[in-house]
């Protein structure tokens, strides 16, 4: 009798756990609003983002939409909705400073300050547009996102060996990595806001 009870328990546990693998939407489709159900079936087109020259924000948005099982379609003819993002007020500011280091052959110390830490800050305007009517379903600004990053001041004091080990990055290289991280944070915030406001 115990063997039968254990067998039934194992079968029921296996059937419950088998449904836990893979991705699923956060709410079952029958519990979604009509707009939420329509978004899941009809899909979303992501409008080109004007200041996203490398496509990093677009890529991050597609990834975040996919995590929530919201299908992204390639053009307006294939989807019922368009997600339009406008980048607002991008700011690159210096927030960390240090004294300029001396070169190897200099004996007199320098007494000027150079920047060695920056912060990128950006916000976005988000619109969800119904394609066949042109009606704006969602129109709001996302709170500002920011990311801080360190860099080596370009003073000619770094030797080639340090660069070859990947220990230091000048501002123009460090800022590329910082934009990628910032866009990932911004995309996550945008998609969370759209998902929870509409569903």
XYZ file of C-alpha atoms in Angstrom:
199
model
C 0.000 0.000 0.000
C 2.881 2.348 0.817
C 4.505 1.583 -2.509
C 1.334 2.614 -4.349
C 1.081 5.854 -2.322
C 4.738 6.689 -3.010
C 4.280 5.893 -6.707
C 1.216 8.178 -6.957
C 3.103 10.939 -5.139
C 6.089 10.651 -7.508
C 3.851 10.727 -10.595
C 1.985 13.820 -9.374
C 5.231 15.571 -8.372
C 6.781 14.811 -11.767
C 3.773 16.218 -13.610
C 3.873 19.412 -11.534
C 7.631 19.862 -11.933
C 7.573 19.170 -15.665
C 5.521 22.323 -16.180
C 8.222 24.382 -14.452
C 10.804 24.116 -17.213
C 11.279 26.822 -19.840
C 9.943 30.359 -20.031
C 6.374 31.329 -19.388
C 4.532 34.615 -19.052
C 4.170 36.067 -15.600
C 0.386 35.679 -15.589
C -1.755 33.088 -17.340
C -3.339 34.536 -20.495
C -6.874 34.073 -19.186
C -6.093 36.477 -16.309
C -4.772 39.236 -18.595
C -6.677 42.320 -19.685
C -7.984 42.363 -23.260
C -5.097 44.657 -24.211
C -2.629 42.264 -22.599
C -4.090 39.306 -24.502
C -3.968 41.309 -27.730
C -0.301 42.229 -27.160
C 0.566 38.575 -26.612
C -1.178 37.408 -29.781
C -0.625 40.351 -32.148
C 2.895 41.355 -31.121
C 4.787 44.634 -30.918
C 6.919 46.477 -33.451
C 9.832 48.429 -32.030
C 10.144 51.784 -33.811
C 13.688 52.909 -34.702
C 15.233 54.880 -31.833
C 16.764 58.122 -33.054
C 19.856 58.371 -30.828
C 20.538 54.610 -30.626
C 23.149 54.532 -33.394
C 24.621 51.128 -32.545
C 21.266 49.503 -31.766
C 22.234 48.710 -28.173
C 18.977 49.993 -26.652
C 16.900 48.277 -29.354
C 18.690 45.006 -28.711
C 18.205 45.312 -24.946
C 14.487 46.098 -25.422
C 13.962 43.055 -27.658
C 15.688 40.892 -25.048
C 13.533 42.260 -22.199
C 10.301 41.919 -24.213
C 11.230 38.331 -25.037
C 11.789 37.548 -21.353
C 8.153 38.479 -20.759
C 6.879 36.450 -23.734
C 5.892 39.581 -25.668
C 6.567 38.856 -29.353
C 8.486 41.507 -31.303
C 7.534 41.738 -34.986
C 9.795 43.157 -37.719
C 7.342 45.718 -39.143
C 3.968 47.373 -38.585
C 2.187 45.078 -41.048
C 2.905 42.080 -38.812
C 1.877 43.610 -35.482
C -0.978 45.535 -33.939
C 1.148 47.818 -31.736
C 4.282 49.957 -31.997
C 6.556 50.749 -29.064
C 8.160 54.144 -29.654
C 11.071 55.202 -27.449
C 12.631 58.662 -27.372
C 15.881 59.144 -25.455
C 15.740 62.299 -23.331
C 18.491 64.370 -21.748
C 21.560 62.139 -22.058
C 24.247 63.504 -19.727
C 27.924 62.518 -19.484
C 29.437 64.124 -16.403
C 32.685 63.812 -14.490
C 32.142 62.840 -10.852
C 35.533 61.572 -9.661
C 38.845 63.390 -9.692
C 42.462 62.725 -8.790
C 45.779 64.528 -8.910
C 47.570 64.117 -12.212
C 50.265 61.441 -11.927
C 53.880 62.248 -12.743
C 55.705 60.751 -15.682
C 58.612 58.458 -14.866
C 61.291 61.099 -15.541
C 59.548 64.028 -13.780
C 60.688 65.014 -10.300
C 58.496 68.071 -9.709
C 54.980 67.015 -8.678
C 52.046 68.261 -10.728
C 49.389 70.185 -8.884
C 46.394 69.899 -11.164
C 43.360 67.673 -10.918
C 42.072 65.383 -13.658
C 38.884 63.371 -13.924
C 39.008 59.591 -13.517
C 35.336 58.705 -12.948
C 32.238 59.499 -14.980
C 28.496 59.064 -14.828
C 26.059 58.594 -17.693
C 22.449 59.529 -17.051
C 19.471 59.242 -19.385
C 15.685 59.120 -19.312
C 13.211 58.068 -21.971
C 9.750 58.897 -23.254
C 7.720 55.756 -23.924
C 4.693 55.523 -26.206
C 2.674 52.444 -27.075
C 0.681 53.134 -30.235
C -2.146 51.075 -31.707
C -1.211 50.722 -35.385
C -4.609 50.598 -37.105
C -6.092 53.604 -35.251
C -2.954 55.573 -34.357
C -4.271 55.892 -30.805
C -1.626 56.306 -28.092
C -2.305 53.756 -25.359
C 0.647 54.633 -23.145
C 2.504 57.947 -23.007
C 4.890 58.499 -20.116
C 8.455 59.282 -19.147
C 10.661 56.712 -17.475
C 12.593 57.861 -14.440
C 16.236 58.663 -15.013
C 18.676 55.765 -15.076
C 22.379 56.250 -14.479
C 25.596 54.272 -14.403
C 29.027 55.262 -13.081
C 32.331 54.152 -14.590
C 36.049 54.567 -13.964
C 38.619 55.445 -16.605
C 42.283 56.319 -16.887
C 42.965 60.015 -17.617
C 44.718 60.409 -20.969
C 47.946 62.040 -19.803
C 50.487 59.891 -21.595
C 51.671 58.239 -18.366
C 50.467 54.716 -19.132
C 52.841 52.249 -20.729
C 51.944 49.680 -23.378
C 52.349 46.773 -20.958
C 49.507 48.028 -18.727
C 47.223 48.407 -21.741
C 48.073 44.943 -23.044
C 46.967 43.429 -19.739
C 43.602 45.180 -20.036
C 44.037 46.954 -16.737
C 43.115 50.434 -17.910
C 40.691 52.054 -20.322
C 40.671 55.605 -21.571
C 37.425 57.589 -21.417
C 36.333 56.888 -25.000
C 36.563 53.103 -24.490
C 35.139 53.050 -20.965
C 32.116 55.073 -22.030
C 31.201 52.486 -24.696
C 30.888 49.798 -22.038
C 28.992 52.181 -19.771
C 26.405 52.955 -22.500
C 25.783 49.229 -23.011
C 25.135 48.723 -19.278
C 22.987 51.866 -19.047
C 20.833 50.819 -22.012
C 20.313 47.379 -20.445
C 19.063 49.018 -17.222
C 16.875 51.459 -19.162
C 15.355 48.692 -21.296
C 14.507 46.642 -18.215
C 12.807 49.655 -16.603
C 10.856 50.488 -19.776
C 9.560 46.959 -20.319
C 8.647 46.518 -16.649
C 6.691 49.760 -16.753
C 4.874 48.829 -19.971
C 4.145 45.312 -18.745
C 2.774 46.268 -15.349
C 0.855 49.335 -16.592
C -0.944 47.430 -19.342
C -1.378 43.967 -17.920
